[in-house]
Amino acid sequence: MKLLSDLLYDARILEVRGTTHVAVEHIAVDSRQVQPLGLFVAIQGTVVDGHDFIDQAIASGAACVICERMPEETPEHVTVIQVKSSPKALGHVAAAFHDHPSRDMKVVAVTGTNGKTTTVTLLHQLYRLLDRKAGMLGTVENRIVDRVIPATHTTPDALSLQALLREMADAGCTYAFMEASSHAIVQDRIAGTHFAGAVFTNITHDHLDYHGDFNGYIKAKKQLFDQLPASAFAVVNNDDSHAEDMVADTKAKVVTMAVQNVADERARLTENQITGLVLQLDGQELYS
């Protein structure tokens, strides 16, 4: 159980109706899942608008509501918080509800059109081979150390993401490697997550039905690097012509990687067989 006031520090609040000194036992974005002492976050989706179900959430026992549009009337015992962006507020509130799990370990996000799953899987396996506890969030599956949890999305929703990160931190994970899809980035599913670093694999003409055009797709990916703190790192594939665009405005330390172009770190593929790859990196042979 948490106090609502303790969950709102990073939410951009526009108006408060009621007291924030109220207990919160769970958070829901689906009014059908609300229980007594619940916090309901109303999110406007492409098909359904959560604001239309605020009354239903209150009837189910919601003690407080976060929304972008204030309802005209609500019971006096219900606290209503108006925010600029409900999805972004949800990410921050969910992170606070789970005691900011990304601050208890290093979370590394991997984004790009291709190679996200391969990269997070290799990173997770590498750390496990070093006998270090690590977590993984990916398209195929999620892992908490060696426990497999089925994946439903490339990047989980904000509530599931923070809950999984908390499980990883509690299990002793020192690193978590996660895929960050462009949809998740623009939908603020990763809001509230502190990233120790991010990796850019490549970008091709994909998902244009969602982002409108290629520039919109690039900007979506770039948002991940724009939000990195100065203490973080950004690794980019310099063989991709848009690598420089990704890190143009980042505060993070940039490290370039390449096989063909000039880069801080260069690798050469010497063997590519069904049993694995052989790479040369800094004069050493690596097998995977």
mmCIF file of C-alpha atoms in Angstrom:
data_model
loop_
_atom_site.group_PDB
_atom_site.id
_atom_site.type_symbol
_atom_site.label_atom_id
_atom_site.label_comp_id
_atom_site.label_asym_id
_atom_site.label_seq_id
_atom_site.Cartn_x
_atom_site.Cartn_y
_atom_site.Cartn_z
ATOM 1 C CA MET A 1 0.000 0.000 0.000
ATOM 2 C CA LYS A 2 1.214 3.500 -0.875
ATOM 3 C CA LEU A 3 0.030 7.022 -0.248
ATOM 4 C CA LEU A 4 -1.189 8.790 -3.369
ATOM 5 C CA SER A 5 0.975 11.800 -2.500
ATOM 6 C CA ASP A 6 4.086 9.600 -2.669
ATOM 7 C CA LEU A 7 3.217 8.448 -6.177
ATOM 8 C CA LEU A 8 2.803 11.869 -7.762
ATOM 9 C CA TYR A 9 6.252 13.448 -7.466
ATOM 10 C CA ASP A 10 7.133 13.055 -11.154
ATOM 11 C CA ALA A 11 3.620 13.438 -12.595
ATOM 12 C CA ARG A 12 2.897 16.756 -14.307
ATOM 13 C CA ILE A 13 -0.163 17.778 -12.304
ATOM 14 C CA LEU A 14 -2.529 20.458 -13.605
ATOM 15 C CA GLU A 15 -5.283 20.306 -10.980
ATOM 16 C CA VAL A 16 -6.153 18.381 -7.820
ATOM 17 C CA ARG A 17 -9.684 17.797 -6.534
ATOM 18 C CA GLY A 18 -9.654 16.221 -3.080
ATOM 19 C CA THR A 19 -6.875 15.077 -0.774
ATOM 20 C CA THR A 20 -3.723 13.271 -1.884
ATOM 21 C CA HIS A 21 -3.364 11.752 1.601
ATOM 22 C CA VAL A 22 -5.204 8.623 0.525
ATOM 23 C CA ALA A 23 -4.121 4.972 0.457
ATOM 24 C CA VAL A 24 -3.598 3.200 -2.868
ATOM 25 C CA GLU A 25 -3.486 -0.593 -2.957
ATOM 26 C CA HIS A 26 -3.366 -1.119 -6.706
ATOM 27 C CA ILE A 27 -3.369 0.706 -10.044
ATOM 28 C CA ALA A 28 -5.594 -0.074 -13.035
ATOM 29 C CA VAL A 29 -6.210 1.313 -16.516
ATOM 30 C CA ASP A 30 -9.178 -1.007 -17.096
ATOM 31 C CA SER A 31 -12.240 -0.002 -15.058
ATOM 32 C CA ARG A 32 -13.272 -3.682 -14.882
ATOM 33 C CA GLN A 33 -10.125 -4.444 -12.892
ATOM 34 C CA VAL A 34 -10.609 -1.707 -10.291
ATOM 35 C CA GLN A 35 -11.051 -2.829 -6.692
ATOM 36 C CA PRO A 36 -11.507 -0.891 -3.430
ATOM 37 C CA LEU A 37 -8.637 1.523 -2.670
ATOM 38 C CA GLY A 38 -7.648 1.431 -6.318
ATOM 39 C CA LEU A 39 -6.123 4.173 -8.455
ATOM 40 C CA PHE A 40 -7.757 4.350 -11.891
ATOM 41 C CA VAL A 41 -5.785 6.000 -14.685
ATOM 42 C CA ALA A 42 -8.018 7.115 -17.548
ATOM 43 C CA ILE A 43 -6.200 6.841 -20.867
ATOM 44 C CA GLN A 44 -7.582 7.828 -24.249
ATOM 45 C CA GLY A 45 -6.811 5.008 -26.679
ATOM 46 C CA THR A 46 -7.340 4.719 -30.404
ATOM 47 C CA VAL A 47 -10.594 2.785 -29.920
ATOM 48 C CA VAL A 48 -11.683 3.233 -26.283
ATOM 49 C CA ASP A 49 -11.416 6.339 -24.090
ATOM 50 C CA GLY A 50 -10.825 5.540 -20.438
ATOM 51 C CA HIS A 51 -12.428 8.849 -19.463
ATOM 52 C CA ASP A 52 -15.780 7.331 -20.437
ATOM 53 C CA PHE A 53 -15.368 4.735 -17.681
ATOM 54 C CA ILE A 54 -14.434 6.942 -14.730
ATOM 55 C CA ASP A 55 -17.889 6.532 -13.163
ATOM 56 C CA GLN A 56 -17.650 2.748 -13.528
ATOM 57 C CA ALA A 57 -14.206 2.749 -11.895
ATOM 58 C CA ILE A 58 -15.508 4.796 -8.965
ATOM 59 C CA ALA A 59 -18.485 2.465 -8.588
ATOM 60 C CA SER A 60 -16.018 -0.434 -8.373
ATOM 61 C CA GLY A 61 -14.192 1.220 -5.498
ATOM 62 C CA ALA A 62 -11.601 3.542 -7.001
ATOM 63 C CA ALA A 63 -10.370 5.918 -4.306
ATOM 64 C CA CYS A 64 -8.607 8.182 -6.780
ATOM 65 C CA VAL A 65 -8.525 8.916 -10.487
ATOM 66 C CA ILE A 66 -5.835 10.312 -12.772
ATOM 67 C CA CYS A 67 -7.138 11.829 -15.997
ATOM 68 C CA GLU A 68 -6.473 14.441 -18.664
ATOM 69 C CA ARG A 69 -10.029 15.831 -18.638
ATOM 70 C CA MET A 70 -11.723 16.566 -15.332
ATOM 71 C CA PRO A 71 -15.169 14.963 -14.956
ATOM 72 C CA GLU A 72 -17.921 17.434 -14.107
ATOM 73 C CA GLU A 73 -18.939 15.677 -10.906
ATOM 74 C CA THR A 74 -17.357 13.033 -8.689
ATOM 75 C CA PRO A 75 -18.131 11.874 -5.129
ATOM 76 C CA GLU A 76 -16.450 13.932 -2.409
ATOM 77 C CA HIS A 77 -14.512 10.927 -1.103
ATOM 78 C CA VAL A 78 -12.790 10.375 -4.474
ATOM 79 C CA THR A 79 -9.612 12.295 -5.306
ATOM 80 C CA VAL A 80 -9.250 13.360 -8.932
ATOM 81 C CA ILE A 81 -5.881 14.407 -10.394
ATOM 82 C CA GLN A 82 -5.738 16.141 -13.761
ATOM 83 C CA VAL A 83 -2.450 15.692 -15.638
ATOM 84 C CA LYS A 84 -1.087 16.784 -18.986
ATOM 85 C CA SER A 85 -0.502 13.206 -20.163
ATOM 86 C CA SER A 86 -2.149 10.184 -18.563
ATOM 87 C CA PRO A 87 0.179 7.611 -20.213
ATOM 88 C CA LYS A 88 3.278 9.464 -19.039
ATOM 89 C CA ALA A 89 1.831 9.940 -15.551
ATOM 90 C CA LEU A 90 1.002 6.222 -15.452
ATOM 91 C CA GLY A 91 4.633 5.305 -16.095
ATOM 92 C CA HIS A 92 5.912 7.540 -13.301
ATOM 93 C CA VAL A 93 3.182 6.500 -10.860
ATOM 94 C CA ALA A 94 3.739 2.796 -11.592
ATOM 95 C CA ALA A 95 7.484 3.214 -11.056
ATOM 96 C CA ALA A 96 6.883 4.935 -7.710
ATOM 97 C CA PHE A 97 4.329 2.287 -6.681
ATOM 98 C CA HIS A 98 7.014 -0.381 -7.188
ATOM 99 C CA ASP A 99 9.709 1.700 -5.438
ATOM 100 C CA HIS A 100 11.520 2.711 -8.630
ATOM 101 C CA PRO A 101 13.021 -0.685 -9.541
ATOM 102 C CA SER A 102 15.177 0.715 -12.351
ATOM 103 C CA ARG A 103 17.161 2.631 -9.726
ATOM 104 C CA ASP A 104 18.116 -0.643 -8.034
ATOM 105 C CA MET A 105 19.853 -2.092 -11.107
ATOM 106 C CA LYS A 106 21.131 -1.026 -14.521
ATOM 107 C CA VAL A 107 18.481 -1.121 -17.233
ATOM 108 C CA VAL A 108 19.674 -1.130 -20.848
ATOM 109 C CA ALA A 109 17.199 -0.568 -23.690
ATOM 110 C CA VAL A 110 17.728 -1.821 -27.235
ATOM 111 C CA THR A 111 15.835 -0.188 -30.083
ATOM 112 C CA GLY A 112 15.892 -0.557 -33.857
ATOM 113 C CA THR A 113 13.866 -2.108 -36.645
ATOM 114 C CA ASN A 114 15.826 -5.368 -36.628
ATOM 115 C CA GLY A 115 18.068 -7.102 -34.130
ATOM 116 C CA LYS A 116 16.420 -6.092 -30.851
ATOM 117 C CA THR A 117 15.548 -9.613 -29.758
ATOM 118 C CA THR A 118 18.933 -11.009 -30.795
ATOM 119 C CA THR A 119 20.797 -8.244 -28.969
ATOM 120 C CA VAL A 120 18.931 -8.489 -25.654
ATOM 121 C CA THR A 121 19.138 -12.291 -25.771
ATOM 122 C CA LEU A 122 22.905 -12.260 -26.350
ATOM 123 C CA LEU A 123 23.437 -9.682 -23.610
ATOM 124 C CA HIS A 124 21.350 -11.676 -21.152
ATOM 125 C CA GLN A 125 23.131 -14.926 -22.024
ATOM 126 C CA LEU A 126 26.528 -13.244 -21.717
ATOM 127 C CA TYR A 127 25.788 -12.047 -18.207
ATOM 128 C CA ARG A 128 24.409 -15.425 -17.196
ATOM 129 C CA LEU A 129 27.595 -17.109 -18.508
ATOM 130 C CA LEU A 130 29.533 -14.702 -16.298
ATOM 131 C CA ASP A 131 27.399 -16.033 -13.430
ATOM 132 C CA ARG A 132 25.694 -12.681 -12.931
ATOM 133 C CA LYS A 133 21.993 -12.309 -12.301
ATOM 134 C CA ALA A 134 20.224 -10.449 -15.084
ATOM 135 C CA GLY A 135 16.736 -9.939 -16.444
ATOM 136 C CA MET A 136 15.444 -9.738 -19.994
ATOM 137 C CA LEU A 137 12.322 -8.262 -21.581
ATOM 138 C CA GLY A 138 11.743 -9.201 -25.187
ATOM 139 C CA THR A 139 9.373 -10.101 -27.982
ATOM 140 C CA VAL A 140 9.746 -13.856 -27.557
ATOM 141 C CA GLU A 141 9.930 -14.115 -23.776
ATOM 142 C CA ASN A 142 10.801 -12.344 -20.548
ATOM 143 C CA ARG A 143 13.354 -13.755 -18.115
ATOM 144 C CA ILE A 144 14.001 -13.094 -14.454
ATOM 145 C CA VAL A 145 17.445 -14.670 -14.083
ATOM 146 C CA ASP A 146 16.567 -18.096 -15.597
ATOM 147 C CA ARG A 147 12.816 -18.090 -14.930
ATOM 148 C CA VAL A 148 10.876 -17.711 -18.165
ATOM 149 C CA ILE A 149 7.744 -15.554 -18.292
ATOM 150 C CA PRO A 150 5.715 -15.481 -21.539
ATOM 151 C CA ALA A 151 5.807 -12.149 -23.375
ATOM 152 C CA THR A 152 2.681 -10.477 -24.726
ATOM 153 C CA HIS A 153 4.326 -7.417 -26.316
ATOM 154 C CA THR A 154 7.795 -6.431 -27.496
ATOM 155 C CA THR A 155 7.736 -3.892 -24.664
ATOM 156 C CA PRO A 156 5.210 -4.484 -21.838
ATOM 157 C CA ASP A 157 2.632 -1.892 -20.790
ATOM 158 C CA ALA A 158 3.787 0.520 -18.083
ATOM 159 C CA LEU A 159 2.167 -1.376 -15.207
ATOM 160 C CA SER A 160 3.570 -4.749 -16.268
ATOM 161 C CA LEU A 161 6.978 -3.257 -17.041
ATOM 162 C CA GLN A 162 7.477 -1.773 -13.590
ATOM 163 C CA ALA A 163 6.146 -4.915 -11.882
ATOM 164 C CA LEU A 164 8.566 -7.096 -13.861
ATOM 165 C CA LEU A 165 11.497 -4.781 -13.155
ATOM 166 C CA ARG A 166 10.660 -4.932 -9.439
ATOM 167 C CA GLU A 167 10.665 -8.739 -9.581
ATOM 168 C CA MET A 168 14.068 -8.622 -11.271
ATOM 169 C CA ALA A 169 15.524 -6.255 -8.697
ATOM 170 C CA ASP A 170 14.134 -8.343 -5.830
ATOM 171 C CA ALA A 171 15.647 -11.466 -7.422
ATOM 172 C CA GLY A 172 19.070 -9.841 -7.242
ATOM 173 C CA CYS A 173 19.446 -8.841 -10.885
ATOM 174 C CA THR A 174 22.140 -6.238 -11.432
ATOM 175 C CA TYR A 175 21.206 -5.695 -15.090
ATOM 176 C CA ALA A 176 18.008 -5.804 -17.115
ATOM 177 C CA PHE A 177 18.131 -5.843 -20.912
ATOM 178 C CA MET A 178 14.917 -4.848 -22.650
ATOM 179 C CA GLU A 179 13.590 -4.236 -26.122
ATOM 180 C CA ALA A 180 12.149 -0.763 -26.627
ATOM 181 C CA SER A 181 9.778 -0.657 -29.585
ATOM 182 C CA SER A 182 8.941 2.621 -31.290
ATOM 183 C CA HIS A 183 5.290 2.139 -30.304
ATOM 184 C CA ALA A 184 6.253 1.780 -26.639
ATOM 185 C CA ILE A 185 8.455 4.871 -26.765
ATOM 186 C CA VAL A 186 5.819 7.205 -28.216
ATOM 187 C CA GLN A 187 3.091 5.677 -26.020
ATOM 188 C CA ASP A 188 5.203 6.492 -22.932
ATOM 189 C CA ARG A 189 5.226 2.876 -21.762
ATOM 190 C CA ILE A 190 8.846 3.377 -20.652
ATOM 191 C CA ALA A 191 8.139 6.619 -18.743
ATOM 192 C CA GLY A 192 9.459 6.429 -15.200
ATOM 193 C CA THR A 193 12.240 4.002 -16.138
ATOM 194 C CA HIS A 194 15.808 5.111 -15.440
ATOM 195 C CA PHE A 195 18.075 3.835 -18.209
ATOM 196 C CA ALA A 196 21.765 3.199 -17.664
ATOM 197 C CA GLY A 197 22.204 2.928 -21.411
ATOM 198 C CA ALA A 198 20.587 2.373 -24.786
ATOM 199 C CA VAL A 199 21.576 0.593 -27.987
ATOM 200 C CA PHE A 200 20.541 1.448 -31.563
ATOM 201 C CA THR A 201 20.717 -1.438 -34.047
ATOM 202 C CA ASN A 202 19.332 0.003 -37.300
ATOM 203 C CA ILE A 203 16.269 1.564 -38.866
ATOM 204 C CA THR A 204 14.399 0.680 -42.052
ATOM 205 C CA HIS A 205 11.098 1.716 -43.613
ATOM 206 C CA ASP A 206 8.772 -0.121 -41.248
ATOM 207 C CA HIS A 207 5.787 0.755 -39.032
ATOM 208 C CA LEU A 208 5.025 3.761 -41.259
ATOM 209 C CA ASP A 209 1.308 3.020 -40.901
ATOM 210 C CA TYR A 210 1.638 3.980 -37.226
ATOM 211 C CA HIS A 211 4.215 6.773 -37.340
ATOM 212 C CA GLY A 212 2.930 8.440 -40.512
ATOM 213 C CA ASP A 213 6.234 8.668 -42.379
ATOM 214 C CA PHE A 214 9.880 7.715 -42.058
ATOM 215 C CA ASN A 215 10.825 10.938 -40.277
ATOM 216 C CA GLY A 216 8.155 10.243 -37.664
ATOM 217 C CA TYR A 217 9.602 6.771 -37.186
ATOM 218 C CA ILE A 218 13.116 8.191 -36.729
ATOM 219 C CA LYS A 219 11.868 10.751 -34.199
ATOM 220 C CA ALA A 220 10.120 8.007 -32.234
ATOM 221 C CA LYS A 221 13.339 6.003 -31.890
ATOM 222 C CA LYS A 222 15.339 9.154 -31.157
ATOM 223 C CA GLN A 223 13.173 9.985 -28.120
ATOM 224 C CA LEU A 224 14.812 7.116 -26.227
ATOM 225 C CA PHE A 225 18.266 8.657 -26.622
ATOM 226 C CA ASP A 226 17.021 12.198 -25.992
ATOM 227 C CA GLN A 227 15.899 11.217 -22.486
ATOM 228 C CA LEU A 228 19.129 9.486 -21.428
ATOM 229 C CA PRO A 229 20.970 11.207 -18.548
ATOM 230 C CA ALA A 230 24.604 12.278 -18.771
ATOM 231 C CA SER A 231 25.573 9.273 -16.654
ATOM 232 C CA ALA A 232 24.246 6.855 -19.301
ATOM 233 C CA PHE A 233 25.831 5.437 -22.450
ATOM 234 C CA ALA A 234 24.475 5.281 -25.992
ATOM 235 C CA VAL A 235 25.820 2.605 -28.334
ATOM 236 C CA VAL A 236 24.899 3.083 -31.997
ATOM 237 C CA ASN A 237 25.486 1.050 -35.139
ATOM 238 C CA ASN A 238 27.560 3.377 -37.312
ATOM 239 C CA ASP A 239 26.891 1.242 -40.379
ATOM 240 C CA ASP A 240 23.369 2.692 -40.343
ATOM 241 C CA SER A 241 23.086 6.106 -41.992
ATOM 242 C CA HIS A 242 20.771 7.381 -39.229
ATOM 243 C CA ALA A 243 23.037 6.537 -36.293
ATOM 244 C CA GLU A 244 24.157 10.151 -35.979
ATOM 245 C CA ASP A 245 20.529 11.346 -35.974
ATOM 246 C CA MET A 246 19.710 9.079 -33.035
ATOM 247 C CA VAL A 247 22.281 10.655 -30.721
ATOM 248 C CA ALA A 248 22.248 14.229 -32.055
ATOM 249 C CA ASP A 249 20.643 15.571 -28.866
ATOM 250 C CA THR A 250 21.574 12.975 -26.269
ATOM 251 C CA LYS A 251 23.391 13.834 -23.044
ATOM 252 C CA ALA A 252 24.754 10.297 -22.793
ATOM 253 C CA LYS A 253 28.276 9.184 -23.658
ATOM 254 C CA VAL A 254 28.153 7.984 -27.270
ATOM 255 C CA VAL A 255 30.040 4.902 -28.454
ATOM 256 C CA THR A 256 29.885 3.977 -32.149
ATOM 257 C CA MET A 257 30.134 0.393 -33.418
ATOM 258 C CA ALA A 258 30.569 -0.770 -37.001
ATOM 259 C CA VAL A 259 31.626 -3.590 -39.275
ATOM 260 C CA GLN A 260 32.118 -1.500 -42.422
ATOM 261 C CA ASN A 261 32.360 2.175 -41.442
ATOM 262 C CA VAL A 262 34.742 4.071 -39.178
ATOM 263 C CA ALA A 263 33.726 3.702 -35.526
ATOM 264 C CA ASP A 264 35.001 3.716 -31.960
ATOM 265 C CA GLU A 265 34.735 -0.076 -31.913
ATOM 266 C CA ARG A 266 34.993 -2.148 -35.091
ATOM 267 C CA ALA A 267 34.194 -5.806 -35.567
ATOM 268 C CA ARG A 268 34.743 -8.170 -38.469
ATOM 269 C CA LEU A 269 32.626 -11.208 -39.184
ATOM 270 C CA THR A 270 34.971 -14.063 -40.092
ATOM 271 C CA GLU A 271 32.544 -16.999 -39.961
ATOM 272 C CA ASN A 272 28.769 -17.257 -40.246
ATOM 273 C CA GLN A 273 27.509 -20.796 -39.815
ATOM 274 C CA ILE A 274 24.360 -22.459 -38.524
ATOM 275 C CA THR A 275 26.230 -23.304 -35.317
ATOM 276 C CA GLY A 276 27.092 -19.659 -34.622
ATOM 277 C CA LEU A 277 29.235 -16.680 -35.533
ATOM 278 C CA VAL A 278 32.923 -15.905 -35.242
ATOM 279 C CA LEU A 279 33.806 -12.227 -34.843
ATOM 280 C CA GLN A 280 37.068 -10.368 -34.547
ATOM 281 C CA LEU A 281 36.856 -7.479 -32.091
ATOM 282 C CA ASP A 282 39.914 -5.528 -30.965
ATOM 283 C CA GLY A 283 42.169 -8.293 -32.258
ATOM 284 C CA GLN A 284 40.347 -11.029 -30.350
ATOM 285 C CA GLU A 285 38.122 -13.762 -31.737
ATOM 286 C CA LEU A 286 34.660 -14.035 -30.233
ATOM 287 C CA TYR A 287 32.333 -17.002 -30.686
ATOM 288 C CA SER A 288 28.578 -16.867 -30.343
#
